[in-house]
Short mmCIF file of C-alpha atoms in Angstrom, two decimals:
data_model
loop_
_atom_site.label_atom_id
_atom_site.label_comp_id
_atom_site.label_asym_id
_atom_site.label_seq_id
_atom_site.Cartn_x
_atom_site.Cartn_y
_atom_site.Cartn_z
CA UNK A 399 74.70 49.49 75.58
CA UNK A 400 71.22 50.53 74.68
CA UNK A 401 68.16 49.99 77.63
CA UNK A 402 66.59 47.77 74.86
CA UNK A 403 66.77 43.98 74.32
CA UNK A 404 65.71 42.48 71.34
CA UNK A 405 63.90 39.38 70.33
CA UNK A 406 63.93 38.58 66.35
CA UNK A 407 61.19 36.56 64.92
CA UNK A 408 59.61 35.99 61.46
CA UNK A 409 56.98 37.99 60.37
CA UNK A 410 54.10 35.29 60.41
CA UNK A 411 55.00 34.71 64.14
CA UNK A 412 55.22 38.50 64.96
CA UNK A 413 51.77 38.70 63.36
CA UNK A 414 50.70 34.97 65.22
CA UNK A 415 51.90 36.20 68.46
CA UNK A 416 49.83 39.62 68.19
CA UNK A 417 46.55 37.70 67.14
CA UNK A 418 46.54 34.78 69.72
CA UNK A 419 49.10 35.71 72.63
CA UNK A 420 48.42 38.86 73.71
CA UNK A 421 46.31 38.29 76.83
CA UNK A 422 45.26 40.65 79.84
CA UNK A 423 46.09 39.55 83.00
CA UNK A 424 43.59 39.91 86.20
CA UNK A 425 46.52 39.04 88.53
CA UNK A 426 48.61 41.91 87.41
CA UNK A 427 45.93 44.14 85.73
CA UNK A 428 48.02 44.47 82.45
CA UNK A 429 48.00 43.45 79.31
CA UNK A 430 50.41 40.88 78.27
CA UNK A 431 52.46 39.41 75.63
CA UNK A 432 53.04 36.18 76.10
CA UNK A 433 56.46 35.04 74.30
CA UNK A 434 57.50 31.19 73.91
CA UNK A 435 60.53 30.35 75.99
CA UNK A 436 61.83 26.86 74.45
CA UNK A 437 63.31 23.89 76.79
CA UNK A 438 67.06 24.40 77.25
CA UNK A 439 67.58 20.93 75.43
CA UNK A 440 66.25 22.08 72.44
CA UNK A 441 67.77 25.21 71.60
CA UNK A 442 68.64 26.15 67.83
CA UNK A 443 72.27 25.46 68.88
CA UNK A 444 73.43 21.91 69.17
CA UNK A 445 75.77 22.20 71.90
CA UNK A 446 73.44 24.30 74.38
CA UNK A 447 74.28 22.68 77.34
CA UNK A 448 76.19 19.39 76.28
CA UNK A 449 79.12 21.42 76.25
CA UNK A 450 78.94 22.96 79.47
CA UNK A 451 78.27 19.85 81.22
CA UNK A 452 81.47 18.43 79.62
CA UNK A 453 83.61 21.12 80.87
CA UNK A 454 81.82 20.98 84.33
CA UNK A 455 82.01 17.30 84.55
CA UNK A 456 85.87 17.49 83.77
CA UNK A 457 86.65 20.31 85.75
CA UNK A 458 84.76 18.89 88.99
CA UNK A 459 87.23 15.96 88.33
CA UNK A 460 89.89 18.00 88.56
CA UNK A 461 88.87 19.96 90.97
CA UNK A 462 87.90 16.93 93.36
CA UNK A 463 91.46 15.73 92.78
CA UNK A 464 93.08 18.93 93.54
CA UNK A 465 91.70 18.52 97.44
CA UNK A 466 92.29 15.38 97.01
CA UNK A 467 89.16 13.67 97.67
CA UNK A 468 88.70 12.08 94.48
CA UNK A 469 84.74 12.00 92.86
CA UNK A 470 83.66 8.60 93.11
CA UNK A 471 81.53 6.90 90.44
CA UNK A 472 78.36 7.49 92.66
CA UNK A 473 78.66 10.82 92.56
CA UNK A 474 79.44 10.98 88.77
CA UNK A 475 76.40 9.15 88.37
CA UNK A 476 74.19 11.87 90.98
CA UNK A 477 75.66 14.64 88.63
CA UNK A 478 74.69 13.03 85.74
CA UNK A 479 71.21 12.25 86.64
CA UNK A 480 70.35 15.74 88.17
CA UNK A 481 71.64 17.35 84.87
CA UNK A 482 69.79 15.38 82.73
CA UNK A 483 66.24 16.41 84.88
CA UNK A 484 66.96 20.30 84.32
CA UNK A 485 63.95 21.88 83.02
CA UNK A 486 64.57 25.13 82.26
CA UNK A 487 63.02 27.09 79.50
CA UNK A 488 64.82 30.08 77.57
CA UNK A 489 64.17 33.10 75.44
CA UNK A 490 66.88 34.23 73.62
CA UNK A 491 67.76 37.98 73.38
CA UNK A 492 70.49 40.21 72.11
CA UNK A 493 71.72 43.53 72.77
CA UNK A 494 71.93 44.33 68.74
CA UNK A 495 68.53 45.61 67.48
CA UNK A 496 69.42 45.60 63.48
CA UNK A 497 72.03 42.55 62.99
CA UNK A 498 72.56 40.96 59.65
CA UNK A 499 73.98 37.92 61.18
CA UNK A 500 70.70 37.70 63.40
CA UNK A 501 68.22 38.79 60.54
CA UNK A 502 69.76 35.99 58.50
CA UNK A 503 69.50 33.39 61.30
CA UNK A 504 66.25 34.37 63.85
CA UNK A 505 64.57 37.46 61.61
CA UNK A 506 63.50 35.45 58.76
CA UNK A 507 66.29 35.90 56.85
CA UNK A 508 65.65 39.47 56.90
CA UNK A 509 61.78 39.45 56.13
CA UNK A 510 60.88 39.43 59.82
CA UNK A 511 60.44 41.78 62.89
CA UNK A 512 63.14 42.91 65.84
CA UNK A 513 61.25 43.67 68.86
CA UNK A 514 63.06 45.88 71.44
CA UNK A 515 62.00 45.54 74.80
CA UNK A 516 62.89 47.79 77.79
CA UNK A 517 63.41 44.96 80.60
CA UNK A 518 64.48 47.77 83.85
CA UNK A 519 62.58 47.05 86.95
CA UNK A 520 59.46 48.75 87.45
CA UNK A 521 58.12 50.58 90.21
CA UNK A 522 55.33 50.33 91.86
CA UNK A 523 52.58 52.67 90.47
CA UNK A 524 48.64 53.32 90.67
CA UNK A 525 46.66 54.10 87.67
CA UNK A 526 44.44 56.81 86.60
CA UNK A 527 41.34 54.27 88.04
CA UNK A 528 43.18 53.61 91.58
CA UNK A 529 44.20 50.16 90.37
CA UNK A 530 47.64 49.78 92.13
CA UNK A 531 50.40 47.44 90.36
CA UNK A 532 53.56 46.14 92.23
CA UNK A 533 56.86 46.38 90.86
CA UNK A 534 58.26 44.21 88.94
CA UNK A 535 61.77 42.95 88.12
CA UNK A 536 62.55 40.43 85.56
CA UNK A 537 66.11 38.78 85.62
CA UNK A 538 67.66 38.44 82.62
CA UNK A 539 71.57 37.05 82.14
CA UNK A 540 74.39 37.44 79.86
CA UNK A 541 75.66 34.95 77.86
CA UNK A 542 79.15 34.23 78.14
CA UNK A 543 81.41 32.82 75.28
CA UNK A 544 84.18 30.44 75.99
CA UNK A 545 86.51 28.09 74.14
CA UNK A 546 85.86 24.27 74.82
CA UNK A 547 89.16 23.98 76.16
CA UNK A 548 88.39 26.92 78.79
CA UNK A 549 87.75 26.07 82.52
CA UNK A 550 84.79 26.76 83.75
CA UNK A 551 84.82 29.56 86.49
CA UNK A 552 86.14 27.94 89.70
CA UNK A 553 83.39 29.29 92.12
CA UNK A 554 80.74 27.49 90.26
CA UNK A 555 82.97 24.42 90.29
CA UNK A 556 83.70 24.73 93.86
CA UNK A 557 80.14 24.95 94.95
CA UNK A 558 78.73 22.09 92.85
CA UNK A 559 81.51 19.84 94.31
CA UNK A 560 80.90 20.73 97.57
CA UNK A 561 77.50 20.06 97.33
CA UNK A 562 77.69 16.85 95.92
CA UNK A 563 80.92 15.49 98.48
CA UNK A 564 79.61 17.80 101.55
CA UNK A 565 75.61 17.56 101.51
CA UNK A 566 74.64 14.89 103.60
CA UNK A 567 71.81 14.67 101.70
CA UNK A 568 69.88 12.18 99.75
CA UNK A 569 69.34 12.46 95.43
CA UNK A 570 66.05 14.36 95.47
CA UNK A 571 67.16 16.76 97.99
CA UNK A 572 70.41 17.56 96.54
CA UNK A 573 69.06 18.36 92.96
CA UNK A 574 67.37 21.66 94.67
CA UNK A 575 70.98 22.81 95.55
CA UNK A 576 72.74 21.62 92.43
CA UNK A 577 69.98 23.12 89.69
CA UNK A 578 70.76 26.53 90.40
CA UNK A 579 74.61 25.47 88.57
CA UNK A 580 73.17 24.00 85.96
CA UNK A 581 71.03 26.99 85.15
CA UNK A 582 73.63 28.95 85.52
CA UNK A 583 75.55 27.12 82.79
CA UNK A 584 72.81 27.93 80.33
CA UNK A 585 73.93 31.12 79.80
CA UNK A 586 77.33 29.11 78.39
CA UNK A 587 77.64 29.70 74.79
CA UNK A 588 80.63 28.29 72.40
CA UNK A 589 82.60 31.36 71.61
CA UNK A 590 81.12 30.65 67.86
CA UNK A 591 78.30 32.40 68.69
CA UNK A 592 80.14 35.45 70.47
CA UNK A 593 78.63 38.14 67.51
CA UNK A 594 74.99 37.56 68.72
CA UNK A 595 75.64 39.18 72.11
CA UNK A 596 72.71 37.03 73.74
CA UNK A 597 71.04 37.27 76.86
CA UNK A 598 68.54 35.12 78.08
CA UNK A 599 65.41 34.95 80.09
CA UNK A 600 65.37 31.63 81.99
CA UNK A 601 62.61 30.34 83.28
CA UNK A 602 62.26 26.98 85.66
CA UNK A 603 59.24 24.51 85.74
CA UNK A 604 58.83 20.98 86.94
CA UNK A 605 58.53 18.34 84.27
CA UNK A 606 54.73 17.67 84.96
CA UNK A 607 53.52 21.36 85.56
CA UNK A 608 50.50 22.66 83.68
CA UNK A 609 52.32 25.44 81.78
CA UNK A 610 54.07 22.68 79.27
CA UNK A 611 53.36 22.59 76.32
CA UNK A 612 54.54 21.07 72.68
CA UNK A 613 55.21 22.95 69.46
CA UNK A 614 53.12 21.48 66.91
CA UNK A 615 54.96 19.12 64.33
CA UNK A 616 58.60 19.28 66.14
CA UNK A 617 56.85 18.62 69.77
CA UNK A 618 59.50 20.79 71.43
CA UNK A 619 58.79 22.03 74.97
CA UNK A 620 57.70 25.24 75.91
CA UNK A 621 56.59 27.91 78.20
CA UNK A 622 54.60 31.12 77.52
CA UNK A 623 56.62 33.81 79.42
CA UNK A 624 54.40 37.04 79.64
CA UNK A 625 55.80 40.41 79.22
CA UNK A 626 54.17 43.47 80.19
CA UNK A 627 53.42 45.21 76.69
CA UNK A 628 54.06 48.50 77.88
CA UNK A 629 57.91 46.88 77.82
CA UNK A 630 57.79 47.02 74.14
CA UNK A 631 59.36 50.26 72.53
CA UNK A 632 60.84 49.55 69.49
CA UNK A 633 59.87 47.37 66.84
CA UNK A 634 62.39 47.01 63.78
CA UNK A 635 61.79 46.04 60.19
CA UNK A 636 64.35 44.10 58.14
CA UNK A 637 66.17 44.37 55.36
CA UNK A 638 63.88 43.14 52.97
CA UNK A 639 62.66 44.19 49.78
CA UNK A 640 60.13 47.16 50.32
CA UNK A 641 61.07 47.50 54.20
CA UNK A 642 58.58 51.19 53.93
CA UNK A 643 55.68 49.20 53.48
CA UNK A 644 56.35 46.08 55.61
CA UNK A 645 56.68 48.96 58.21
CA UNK A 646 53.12 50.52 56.96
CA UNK A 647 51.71 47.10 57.17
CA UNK A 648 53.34 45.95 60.90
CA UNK A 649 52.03 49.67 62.14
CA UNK A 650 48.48 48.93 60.91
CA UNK A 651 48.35 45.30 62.46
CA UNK A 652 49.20 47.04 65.84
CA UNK A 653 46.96 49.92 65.41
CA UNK A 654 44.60 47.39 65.22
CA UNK A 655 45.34 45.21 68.05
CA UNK A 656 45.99 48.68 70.34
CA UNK A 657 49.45 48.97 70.35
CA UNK A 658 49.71 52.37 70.03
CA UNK A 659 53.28 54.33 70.32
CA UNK A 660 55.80 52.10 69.74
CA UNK A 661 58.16 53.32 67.50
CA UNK A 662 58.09 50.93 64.21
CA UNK A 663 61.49 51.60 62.30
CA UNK A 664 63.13 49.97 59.39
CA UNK A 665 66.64 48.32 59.43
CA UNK A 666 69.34 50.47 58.04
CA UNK A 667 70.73 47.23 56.48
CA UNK A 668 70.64 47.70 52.94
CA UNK A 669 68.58 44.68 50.72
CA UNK A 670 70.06 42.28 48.89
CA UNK A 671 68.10 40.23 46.71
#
């Protein structure tokens, strides 16, 4: 597998995200691109979450009944609650940097960008002016692809039961321990999607922090996640019709905004009008 995740987008929100989100940081002393992360509940696939919680929820059932301490209608009703308040917020990436299957659904049906980010950990470092920067490490977790049918991993299982039968501890408090599950079971996919070899950034906020904020026209929920710049290597140009001068044009746009040596490619997809 390649160092490189990528992120596909459309060409107007490549250009969009260049001209309004890339932002230096005083905090971090680096220049930043700051990428949307959407709310897990309203992800481009319709069963993001739903059907992990159905598998959970049946398989804590089960579970509960194998040690024989039955889940009682209380705590159904705890689980449901706490899994309905998770606000987590997700950008989706994939280990394939020149997909048709991915152009056709996330690049713009081919007429957008691939952007191919080395994610490693950093380490800590001191520029050329003595400015020193800490390390940084940004977690990012693989999707896994299962069959409705399939149980979820018993571990997981095990630990949300036992914190919901065990915990002596009220709603509120609980919800800190159980979260972490949930989370967890965002990187759940249906087995549909298996080809797109996702991972995902996830990113937690409470519902009334500052950060939120609303797409405009759909109103979906999201998070600006900044990225270090210097991440981005590799910046792919789909398989559309005269791919040699989208790539002259998406060079020039980042010569102008600064980017200078990332490697701009185009797709070796061939075009099909």
């Amino acid at each position: 597998m390649s160092d490189l995740f990528y992120h596909y987008t459309s060409i107007e929100t490549f250009y969009k995200m260049l001209d309004e989100s890339l932002k230096y940081s005083k905090e971090s002393g680096v220049l930043q691109l700051l990428i949307r992360a959407t709310h897990c509940d309203f992800l481009n696939d319709q069963t993001e979450g739903k059907l992990f919680k159905q598998c959970l929820r049946r398989d804590l059932k089960a579970y509960a009944d194998k040690q024989k301490h039955p889940l009682a209608e209380e705590d159904l009703a705890i689980f449901d609650t706490l899994y309905e308040v998770n606000d987590a917020f997700v950008i989706s990436l994939s280990e394939l940097g020149d997909s048709l299957d991915m152009w056709r659904a996330y690049g713009g049906n081919g007429k957008g960008v691939c952007l191919g980010f080395n994610l490693s950990p950093t380490k800590p470092r001191v520029d050329d002016d003595g400015v020193g920067h800490m390390s940084e490490t940004i977690d990012i977790v693989k999707c896994q692809y299962f069959h409705p049918s399939s149980t979820i991993e018993e571990s997981l299982v095990a630990n949300v039961y036992d914190r919901l039968i065990n915990t002596k501890l009220d709603t509120i408090a609980k919800a800190g321990h159980i979260v972490d599950g949930f989370r967890y079971g965002l990187t759940y996919k249906h087995e549909a999607y298996k080809s797109e070899k996702e991972y995902r950034l996830i990113k937690s906020k409470l519902p009334y922090d500052k950060d939120i904020k609303f797409y405009e026209g759909t109103l979906k929920p999201y998070i600006n996640y900044p990225i270090d710049i210097k991440r981005l290597k590799r910046v792919v140009v789909g398989p559309c019709l005269n791919p040699d001068e989208m790539k002259s044009k998406v060079t020039a746009i980042m010569r102008y905004k600064g980017l200078i040596g990332v490697k701009v490619v185009t797709s070796e997809i061939p075009y099909r009008g």
